[in-house]
Amino acid sequence: MSDSESVPPAGTPEAAAPPEPARRIASGYAFAGPALDLGALLWDGRCLPGAPVRVPLSVLNRHGLVAGATGTGKTKTLQLIAEQLSAQGVPVFLADVKGDLSGIARPGQDGDRVRRRAGEVGQEWTPAGFPAEFYALGGLGHGIPVRAGVTSFGPLLLAKVLGLNRTQEQSLALIFHYADTKGLELVDLKDLRAVTAFLTSDEGRAELKTVGGLSSATAGVILRSLTAFEAQGMADFFGEPEFDTADLLRTAPDGRGVVSVLELPAVQDKPLLFSTFLMWLLADLFHDLPEVGDVDRPKLVFFFDEAHLLFDDASKAFLESVTQTVRLIRSKGVGVFFVTQTPKDVPGDVLAQLGNRIQHALRAFTPDDHKALRATVRTFPESPYDLEELLTGLGTGEAVVTVLGETGAPTPVAATRLRAPRSLMGPVDTAVLDEAVRRSPLHGRYAQAVDRESAYERLNAARPPETAPAPASRKGPREEPSLVEQVVGSGVFRSLARSVGTQLGREITRSLFGTARRRR
């Protein structure tokens, strides 16, 4: 199944008449409706340009997996699919971990390699750029800042970012519940610290007595985790203005879908943070979008890179929420593609939801590699290929494909030489990128961070005049009051703690993932 043999020129009898097994496979990709062209069938070492491998546009909300070892071409596959979705009027979200997807906004460069690949797969290649918006988490990097309020991020996702265990996660959920019911909006991390500190004070402890309470030890772990998190420069990711995920659903004036590229190179050393933020974006879309059922084309296709990081050491509740979100968001017209190295990186319940598969080459250098290879082969339908041999022999830009057909049945497994993207296969200059960000109509809405009054400010309001100062410590002059002392001494909070909840508190509802957003 290697590609070492010569490729017959397109239009020759040998290219036009593939052997019978290849014809049977090719017939599984002959769709009547709109479809994306992935490439051409590989059979017995030959690329057959007359046997295109395609995926119907209507099944791209049935989710998918793009997998393969480093350097096998996964990024170019994302770019190829994103271009064609945009051309069909479908918005796309891309997580750009390595920083080389920004070229999608610029026409590609012609050359011998591009022309050779186009000739091999029967592609009429012309350069083209596509409408794109560039984002950066918290403004760290080149892009429009993407921020989330702590309230809307929710306890499950925050517990994952902070590395809390199950008991600590439950306690964090209790803190969020209290803040929700009392109308204390948690915009940034200092808001969460203030509420946590109050609930471990003598006065605040009684507030949670009827629901189990919050131990000082657990609260201490949460507070220390928040402090360490902020010390790593993570505070900027939480705050306002909060990103409205509806902005991911836009189309350009010419009808093409906007490609939203989240630039992540600046946070490559914090993979758990960006993978969890991607899950927040997806969960927020799920929370807001109406049910649409089956559609002729998705409303958005979301590519979730470095997906394995999301599932590493995840709690049972977290995994259940991921599975439910992926399962249910399909009926809201959103397709999700997980991008990782092997299918075993994705839990079985999630993998079962992924109807479209593009598997690039796998490496088998160690016993663990061989085990992963065999596990991958077992996830594919029966095939005339020797998949173990094929998956270790694929070249860069080649993959094993099986997708859902227009009737919902899986297509035959097809070894595929993929088409060349039409846009620039590499990053654009940072000066060009920054200029594109400044010209964006979203720049004025999100560029400047806002720190309005929220839980921290309300809890740390001035003490009442009649509050007497505490006696000085016998060890020396009294230091500045601690956060707990400030909160306990706040007359404003005493009033809040006795209240039955504000209008804001009644409006907060949490999705199955624990995310929330105030009614827009």
Coordinates of C-alpha atoms in Angstrom, one line a residue:
M1 CA 0.0 0.0 0.0
S2 CA 3.0 2.4 -0.3
D3 CA 3.1 5.3 -2.7
S4 CA 6.4 4.3 -4.1
E5 CA 5.1 3.3 -7.5
S6 CA 4.6 5.7 -10.3
V7 CA 1.2 7.4 -10.6
P8 CA -0.6 7.1 -13.9
P9 CA -1.4 10.5 -15.4
A10 CA -5.0 11.6 -15.0
G11 CA -7.1 10.7 -18.1
T12 CA -5.2 7.5 -19.0
P13 CA -7.1 4.2 -19.2
E14 CA -5.2 2.9 -16.2
A15 CA -6.3 5.9 -14.1
A16 CA -9.9 5.9 -15.4
A17 CA -10.5 2.2 -14.7
P18 CA -9.5 1.2 -11.2
P19 CA -9.5 -2.5 -10.2
E20 CA -12.8 -4.0 -8.9
P21 CA -12.0 -3.7 -5.1
A22 CA -11.1 0.0 -5.6
R23 CA -14.3 0.6 -7.6
R24 CA -16.4 -0.9 -4.8
I25 CA -14.7 1.5 -2.3
A26 CA -15.1 4.5 -4.7
S27 CA -18.8 3.8 -5.1
G28 CA -19.3 4.4 -1.4
Y29 CA -18.2 8.0 -1.9
A30 CA -20.4 8.9 -4.9
F31 CA -22.7 11.3 -3.1
A32 CA -25.5 13.2 -4.8
G33 CA -25.6 16.2 -2.5
P34 CA -23.0 18.8 -1.6
A35 CA -19.8 17.3 -0.3
L36 CA -16.2 18.2 0.6
D37 CA -13.4 16.7 -1.5
L38 CA -10.8 15.1 0.6
G39 CA -8.6 13.5 -2.0
A40 CA -8.2 10.5 -4.2
L41 CA -8.2 6.8 -3.4
L42 CA -5.0 4.9 -2.9
W43 CA -5.0 1.3 -4.0
D44 CA -2.1 -1.1 -4.4
G45 CA 0.5 1.7 -4.3
R46 CA -1.3 3.8 -6.9
C47 CA -3.2 7.0 -6.5
L48 CA -6.5 6.9 -8.5
P49 CA -7.6 10.4 -9.4
G50 CA -10.8 9.1 -11.0
A51 CA -11.9 7.7 -7.6
P52 CA -12.5 10.8 -5.4
V53 CA -12.9 10.4 -1.6
R54 CA -15.5 12.9 -0.2
V55 CA -17.6 13.6 2.8
P56 CA -21.2 14.9 2.6
L57 CA -21.8 18.4 3.9
S58 CA -24.9 17.2 5.6
V59 CA -23.1 14.8 8.0
L60 CA -20.5 17.1 9.3
N61 CA -22.6 17.8 12.4
R62 CA -22.2 14.1 13.2
H63 CA -18.7 14.9 14.5
G64 CA -15.4 13.4 13.6
L65 CA -11.8 12.5 14.5
V66 CA -8.6 13.6 12.9
A67 CA -5.7 11.5 14.3
G68 CA -2.1 10.7 13.5
A69 CA 1.4 11.0 14.7
T70 CA 3.3 14.3 14.8
G71 CA 4.3 15.4 11.3
T72 CA 1.9 13.3 9.3
G73 CA -0.2 16.3 8.0
K74 CA -3.1 16.7 10.5
T75 CA -2.8 20.5 10.4
K76 CA -3.0 20.6 6.6
T77 CA -6.1 18.3 6.7
L78 CA -7.8 20.8 9.1
Q79 CA -6.9 23.6 6.7
L80 CA -8.2 21.7 3.7
I81 CA -11.6 21.0 5.4
A82 CA -11.9 24.5 6.8
E83 CA -11.4 26.1 3.4
Q84 CA -14.1 24.0 1.8
L85 CA -16.6 24.6 4.6
S86 CA -16.0 28.3 4.4
A87 CA -16.6 28.2 0.6
Q88 CA -19.9 26.4 1.3
G89 CA -21.0 29.2 3.7
V90 CA -20.3 27.3 6.9
P91 CA -18.4 29.1 9.7
V92 CA -15.4 27.2 11.2
F93 CA -13.5 27.3 14.5
L94 CA -9.9 26.3 14.5
A95 CA -7.6 26.0 17.5
D96 CA -4.1 26.9 16.2
V97 CA -1.8 25.4 18.7
K98 CA 1.5 25.7 16.7
G99 CA 0.6 29.0 15.1
D100 CA 0.7 27.8 11.5
L101 CA -3.0 28.1 10.5
S102 CA -3.1 31.9 10.2
G103 CA -2.1 31.4 6.5
I104 CA -5.7 30.4 5.8
A105 CA -6.5 34.1 5.3
R106 CA -3.9 34.4 2.4
P107 CA -3.8 32.8 -1.0
G108 CA -1.4 29.8 -1.2
Q109 CA 1.9 29.8 -3.2
D110 CA 2.1 27.8 -6.4
G111 CA 5.1 25.5 -6.8
D112 CA 6.2 22.1 -8.0
R113 CA 5.0 20.2 -4.9
V114 CA 1.5 21.8 -5.0
R115 CA 1.2 21.1 -8.8
R116 CA 2.4 17.5 -8.4
R117 CA 0.0 16.8 -5.6
A118 CA -2.9 18.4 -7.5
G119 CA -2.1 16.3 -10.6
E120 CA -1.9 13.1 -8.5
V121 CA -5.4 13.6 -7.0
G122 CA -7.1 15.2 -10.0
Q123 CA -7.4 18.6 -8.3
E124 CA -7.8 21.9 -10.2
W125 CA -5.7 23.9 -7.8
T126 CA -6.0 27.7 -7.7
P127 CA -4.7 29.9 -4.8
A128 CA -7.3 31.5 -2.5
G129 CA -7.6 33.1 0.9
F130 CA -10.6 32.9 3.1
P131 CA -12.3 35.3 5.5
A132 CA -10.8 34.9 9.0
E133 CA -10.9 36.3 12.5
F134 CA -8.0 35.8 14.9
Y135 CA -8.4 35.4 18.6
A136 CA -6.0 34.9 21.6
L137 CA -6.9 33.7 25.1
G138 CA -7.0 36.7 27.4
G139 CA -5.2 38.7 24.8
L140 CA -2.0 36.8 25.3
G141 CA -0.6 36.6 21.8
H142 CA -1.8 38.0 18.4
G143 CA -5.5 38.2 18.3
I144 CA -8.8 39.6 19.7
P145 CA -8.9 38.7 23.4
V146 CA -11.2 35.9 24.4
R147 CA -12.2 36.0 28.1
A148 CA -14.8 34.2 30.2
G149 CA -16.4 35.2 33.4
V150 CA -15.8 32.8 36.3
T151 CA -19.6 32.5 36.8
S152 CA -20.2 31.4 33.2
F153 CA -17.1 29.2 33.1
G154 CA -18.5 27.1 35.9
P155 CA -17.2 24.8 38.6
L156 CA -16.6 21.6 36.6
L157 CA -14.3 23.3 34.0
L158 CA -12.5 25.4 36.6
A159 CA -11.9 22.3 38.8
K160 CA -10.3 20.7 35.7
V161 CA -8.0 23.7 35.1
L162 CA -7.0 23.9 38.8
G163 CA -6.4 20.1 39.1
L164 CA -8.8 19.6 41.9
N165 CA -9.9 16.1 43.1
R166 CA -13.5 15.0 43.3
T167 CA -14.1 16.3 46.8
Q168 CA -12.6 19.6 46.1
E169 CA -14.6 19.8 42.8
Q170 CA -17.8 19.3 44.8
S171 CA -16.9 22.0 47.3
L172 CA -16.1 24.4 44.4
A173 CA -19.6 23.6 43.0
L174 CA -21.1 24.5 46.4
I175 CA -19.3 27.8 46.4
F176 CA -20.6 28.6 42.9
H177 CA -24.1 27.6 44.0
Y178 CA -24.0 29.9 46.9
A179 CA -22.8 32.8 44.7
D180 CA -25.5 32.1 42.2
T181 CA -28.3 32.1 44.7
K182 CA -27.0 35.3 46.4
G183 CA -26.6 37.2 43.2
L184 CA -22.8 37.5 43.7
E185 CA -21.4 37.5 40.2
L186 CA -18.0 35.9 39.9
V187 CA -16.4 37.9 37.1
D188 CA -12.7 37.2 37.8
L189 CA -10.6 35.1 40.1
K190 CA -10.5 37.6 42.9
D191 CA -14.3 37.4 43.1
L192 CA -14.1 33.7 43.7
R193 CA -11.4 34.1 46.3
A194 CA -13.5 36.6 48.2
V195 CA -16.6 34.4 48.4
T196 CA -14.5 31.3 49.3
A197 CA -12.8 33.2 52.1
F198 CA -16.1 34.4 53.5
L199 CA -17.6 30.9 53.5
T200 CA -14.8 29.7 55.8
S201 CA -15.2 32.5 58.3
D202 CA -17.2 32.2 61.5
E203 CA -20.1 34.2 60.1
G204 CA -20.0 32.6 56.6
R205 CA -19.7 29.0 57.7
A206 CA -23.4 29.0 58.8
E207 CA -24.5 29.9 55.3
L208 CA -23.7 26.4 54.0
K209 CA -24.4 24.5 57.2
T210 CA -27.7 23.0 55.8
V211 CA -25.9 21.7 52.6
G212 CA -22.9 20.1 54.2
G213 CA -20.6 23.1 54.7
L214 CA -17.2 23.9 53.4
S215 CA -14.2 22.6 55.3
S216 CA -11.3 25.0 55.9
A217 CA -8.8 22.5 54.6
T218 CA -10.6 22.1 51.2
A219 CA -11.2 25.9 51.0
G220 CA -7.5 26.3 51.6
V221 CA -6.6 24.0 48.8
I222 CA -8.9 25.9 46.4
L223 CA -7.5 29.3 47.5
R224 CA -3.9 28.1 47.1
S225 CA -4.7 26.6 43.7
L226 CA -6.2 30.0 42.6
T227 CA -3.1 31.8 43.9
A228 CA -0.7 29.5 42.0
F229 CA -2.9 29.8 38.9
E230 CA -2.7 33.6 39.0
A231 CA 1.0 33.5 39.7
Q232 CA 1.4 31.7 36.3
G233 CA -0.2 34.7 34.6
M234 CA -3.6 33.1 34.1
A235 CA -5.8 35.8 35.7
D236 CA -6.2 37.6 32.3
F237 CA -8.2 34.8 30.9
F238 CA -11.0 35.4 33.3
G239 CA -12.9 38.7 33.2
E240 CA -14.8 41.0 31.0
P241 CA -15.9 41.8 28.3
E242 CA -16.8 38.1 28.1
F243 CA -16.6 36.6 24.6
D244 CA -20.0 36.0 23.0
T245 CA -19.7 32.6 21.2
A246 CA -22.4 33.8 18.8
D247 CA -19.6 35.7 17.1
L248 CA -18.2 32.3 15.9
L249 CA -21.3 31.8 13.7
R250 CA -20.8 34.7 11.3
T251 CA -20.5 34.7 7.5
A252 CA -18.7 37.2 5.3
P253 CA -20.5 39.7 3.1
D254 CA -19.8 37.4 0.1
G255 CA -21.6 34.5 1.8
R256 CA -18.5 32.5 2.8
G257 CA -18.2 31.2 6.4
V258 CA -15.8 33.1 8.6
V259 CA -12.9 31.0 9.9
S260 CA -12.3 31.8 13.5
V261 CA -8.7 31.0 14.4
L262 CA -7.7 30.9 18.1
E263 CA -4.0 31.6 18.2
L264 CA -2.5 29.5 21.0
P265 CA 1.3 29.5 20.5
A266 CA 1.7 31.9 23.4
V267 CA 0.1 29.4 25.8
Q268 CA 1.6 26.2 24.4
D269 CA 3.2 25.5 27.8
K270 CA -0.3 25.6 29.4
P271 CA -2.1 22.9 27.3
L272 CA -4.7 22.0 30.0
L273 CA -5.8 25.7 30.1
F274 CA -6.5 26.0 26.4
S275 CA -8.1 22.6 26.1
T276 CA -10.5 23.5 28.9
F277 CA -11.2 26.9 27.4
L278 CA -12.1 25.1 24.1
M279 CA -14.5 23.0 26.1
W280 CA -16.0 26.2 27.6
L281 CA -16.6 27.6 24.1
L282 CA -18.3 24.4 23.0
A283 CA -20.4 24.2 26.2
D284 CA -21.4 27.8 25.9
L285 CA -22.6 27.3 22.3
F286 CA -24.6 24.3 23.5
H287 CA -26.1 26.4 26.2
D288 CA -27.3 29.2 23.8
L289 CA -28.2 27.6 20.5
P290 CA -31.7 26.4 19.7
E291 CA -32.5 22.9 18.5
V292 CA -32.5 22.5 14.8
G293 CA -32.5 18.8 14.3
D294 CA -31.0 17.4 11.0
V295 CA -29.8 20.1 8.7
D296 CA -28.5 20.1 5.1
R297 CA -25.3 21.9 6.3
P298 CA -23.9 22.5 9.8
K299 CA -24.2 25.9 11.5
L300 CA -20.6 25.6 12.7
V301 CA -17.8 23.1 12.6
F302 CA -15.5 23.2 15.6
F303 CA -12.0 21.6 15.5
F304 CA -10.8 20.7 19.0
D305 CA -7.0 20.3 18.9
E306 CA -4.8 18.4 21.5
A307 CA -8.0 16.7 22.5
H308 CA -6.3 14.1 24.7
L309 CA -5.4 16.9 27.2
L310 CA -9.1 17.4 28.0
F311 CA -9.5 13.8 29.1
D312 CA -6.3 13.2 31.0
D313 CA -7.1 12.6 34.7
A314 CA -10.7 13.9 34.2
S315 CA -13.3 13.1 36.8
K316 CA -16.3 10.9 36.0
A317 CA -18.6 13.8 36.2
F318 CA -16.4 15.8 33.8
L319 CA -16.3 12.9 31.2
E320 CA -20.0 12.4 31.5
S321 CA -20.6 16.1 30.7
V322 CA -18.2 16.0 27.7
T323 CA -20.1 13.0 26.4
Q324 CA -23.5 14.5 26.8
T325 CA -22.4 17.8 25.3
V326 CA -20.9 16.1 22.2
R327 CA -24.0 13.9 21.8
L328 CA -26.6 16.7 22.1
I329 CA -24.9 19.5 20.3
R330 CA -25.3 17.7 17.0
S331 CA -29.0 18.5 17.1
K332 CA -28.1 22.2 17.4
G333 CA -26.3 22.1 14.1
V334 CA -22.7 22.1 15.4
G335 CA -20.1 19.5 14.3
V336 CA -17.1 18.8 16.5
F337 CA -13.9 17.2 15.3
F338 CA -11.4 16.1 17.9
V339 CA -7.8 16.2 16.8
T340 CA -5.2 14.0 18.6
Q341 CA -2.6 11.3 18.0
T342 CA -4.6 8.1 18.4
P343 CA -8.2 7.2 18.9
K344 CA -7.4 5.7 22.3
D345 CA -6.8 9.3 23.5
V346 CA -10.5 9.8 23.4
P347 CA -12.8 7.9 25.8
G348 CA -15.0 5.2 24.2
D349 CA -18.3 6.9 24.9
V350 CA -17.0 10.1 23.1
L351 CA -15.4 8.1 20.3
A352 CA -18.7 6.4 19.7
Q353 CA -20.2 9.8 18.7
L354 CA -17.6 10.5 16.1
G355 CA -19.0 9.3 12.8
N356 CA -16.3 10.7 10.5
R357 CA -12.7 9.5 10.7
I358 CA -9.5 10.7 9.1
Q359 CA -6.6 8.7 10.4
H360 CA -3.1 9.7 9.4
A361 CA 0.0 7.5 9.8
L362 CA 0.9 6.0 13.2
R363 CA 4.4 5.1 14.4
A364 CA 5.1 1.7 15.9
F365 CA 8.5 1.9 17.5
T366 CA 7.7 0.5 20.9
P367 CA 5.5 -2.2 22.4
D368 CA 3.1 0.5 23.6
D369 CA 3.0 1.9 20.0
H370 CA 2.1 -1.5 18.6
K371 CA -0.7 -1.9 21.2
A372 CA -2.1 1.6 20.2
L373 CA -1.9 0.6 16.6
R374 CA -3.9 -2.6 17.1
A375 CA -6.4 -0.7 19.2
T376 CA -6.8 1.8 16.3
V377 CA -7.3 -0.9 13.7
R378 CA -10.2 -2.4 15.8
T379 CA -12.0 1.0 15.7
F380 CA -12.4 0.8 11.9
P381 CA -15.0 -1.2 9.9
E382 CA -14.0 -4.4 8.1
S383 CA -11.7 -3.6 5.2
P384 CA -9.9 -5.2 2.3
Y385 CA -6.7 -3.4 3.4
D386 CA -4.2 -4.7 5.9
L387 CA -4.7 -1.7 8.1
E388 CA -1.8 -2.4 10.5
E389 CA 0.6 -2.4 7.5
L390 CA -1.2 0.5 5.8
L391 CA -1.3 2.8 8.9
T392 CA 2.4 2.5 9.5
G393 CA 3.3 3.1 5.8
L394 CA 1.2 6.1 4.9
G395 CA 3.2 9.2 3.7
T396 CA 2.7 12.8 4.8
G397 CA -0.6 14.1 3.5
E398 CA -2.1 10.6 3.3
A399 CA -4.8 9.1 5.6
V400 CA -7.3 6.3 6.1
V401 CA -10.8 7.7 5.8
T402 CA -14.3 6.4 6.6
V403 CA -17.2 8.8 7.0
L404 CA -20.9 8.7 7.2
G405 CA -22.8 8.6 3.9
E406 CA -25.9 10.6 3.1
T407 CA -28.0 7.8 4.6
G408 CA -26.0 7.7 7.8
A409 CA -24.3 4.4 7.1
P410 CA -20.5 4.4 7.2
T411 CA -18.6 4.4 4.0
P412 CA -15.9 1.8 3.1
V413 CA -12.5 2.3 4.5
A414 CA -10.5 4.3 2.0
A415 CA -6.7 4.9 1.9
T416 CA -6.6 8.5 0.6
R417 CA -4.0 10.9 -0.8
L418 CA -5.3 14.2 0.4
R419 CA -5.7 17.4 -1.7
A420 CA -3.5 20.4 -1.2
P421 CA -5.0 23.4 0.6
R422 CA -5.6 26.5 -1.5
S423 CA -4.5 29.0 1.1
L424 CA -1.0 29.6 2.5
M425 CA 0.4 26.6 4.2
G426 CA 2.2 28.4 7.0
P427 CA 1.9 31.4 9.3
V428 CA 1.5 35.0 8.1
D429 CA 3.8 37.7 9.4
T430 CA 2.9 38.9 12.9
A431 CA 2.7 42.5 11.7
V432 CA 0.1 41.5 9.0
L433 CA -1.7 39.5 11.7
D434 CA -1.8 42.4 14.1
E435 CA -3.1 44.7 11.4
A436 CA -5.9 42.3 10.6
V437 CA -6.9 42.2 14.3
R438 CA -7.0 46.0 14.5
R439 CA -9.2 46.2 11.5
S440 CA -11.7 43.6 12.8
P441 CA -15.2 44.9 13.7
L442 CA -14.9 42.9 16.9
H443 CA -11.7 44.7 18.1
G444 CA -13.5 47.6 19.7
R445 CA -15.9 45.3 21.6
Y446 CA -13.3 43.0 23.2
A447 CA -9.8 44.6 23.1
Q448 CA -10.0 46.6 26.3
A449 CA -10.5 44.7 29.6
V450 CA -13.2 46.0 32.0
D451 CA -13.2 45.6 35.8
R452 CA -16.6 46.6 37.0
E453 CA -18.1 46.1 40.4
S454 CA -18.7 42.4 41.2
A455 CA -18.4 40.1 44.2
Y456 CA -15.0 41.2 45.3
E457 CA -15.8 44.9 45.3
R458 CA -19.1 44.4 47.0
L459 CA -17.7 42.2 49.7
N460 CA -14.8 44.5 50.4
A461 CA -16.9 47.7 50.8
A462 CA -16.0 50.0 53.6
R463 CA -16.7 48.8 57.2
P464 CA -19.5 50.5 59.1
P465 CA -18.4 53.5 61.3
E466 CA -19.4 51.7 64.5
T467 CA -17.0 48.7 63.8
A468 CA -14.3 49.0 66.4
P469 CA -10.7 48.1 65.4
A470 CA -9.3 44.8 66.6
P471 CA -6.7 45.0 69.3
A472 CA -3.1 45.0 68.2
S473 CA -1.2 41.7 68.1
R474 CA 1.1 41.0 71.0
K475 CA 3.7 40.1 68.5
G476 CA 3.9 43.7 67.1
P477 CA 1.9 46.2 65.2
R478 CA -1.2 44.8 63.5
E479 CA -0.7 44.0 59.8
E480 CA -3.2 44.9 57.0
P481 CA -6.5 42.9 57.5
S482 CA -6.6 39.6 55.7
L483 CA -9.1 38.9 53.0
V484 CA -11.2 36.9 55.4
E485 CA -11.2 39.7 57.9
Q486 CA -12.1 42.2 55.3
V487 CA -15.0 40.1 54.1
V488 CA -16.3 39.3 57.6
G489 CA -16.2 43.0 58.6
S490 CA -18.1 44.1 55.6
G491 CA -21.5 45.3 56.5
V492 CA -22.5 45.2 52.8
F493 CA -21.9 41.4 52.8
R494 CA -23.9 40.9 56.0
S495 CA -26.8 42.4 54.1
L496 CA -26.2 40.3 51.1
A497 CA -25.8 37.1 53.1
R498 CA -29.3 37.6 54.6
S499 CA -30.9 38.2 51.3
V500 CA -32.9 35.6 49.4
G501 CA -31.1 36.3 46.2
T502 CA -31.2 39.1 43.6
Q503 CA -32.7 39.1 40.1
L504 CA -29.3 38.2 38.8
G505 CA -29.2 35.1 41.0
R506 CA -32.7 34.0 39.7
E507 CA -31.5 34.4 36.1
I508 CA -28.5 32.1 36.5
T509 CA -29.1 28.7 35.2
R510 CA -26.4 26.1 34.6
S511 CA -26.2 23.7 31.7
L512 CA -25.3 20.1 32.1
F513 CA -21.7 21.1 32.0
G514 CA -22.1 23.6 34.8
T515 CA -21.6 26.6 32.6
A516 CA -23.8 29.6 32.8
R517 CA -24.6 32.9 31.1
R518 CA -26.9 35.7 32.2
R519 CA -29.9 36.1 29.9
R520 CA -28.8 38.2 27.0

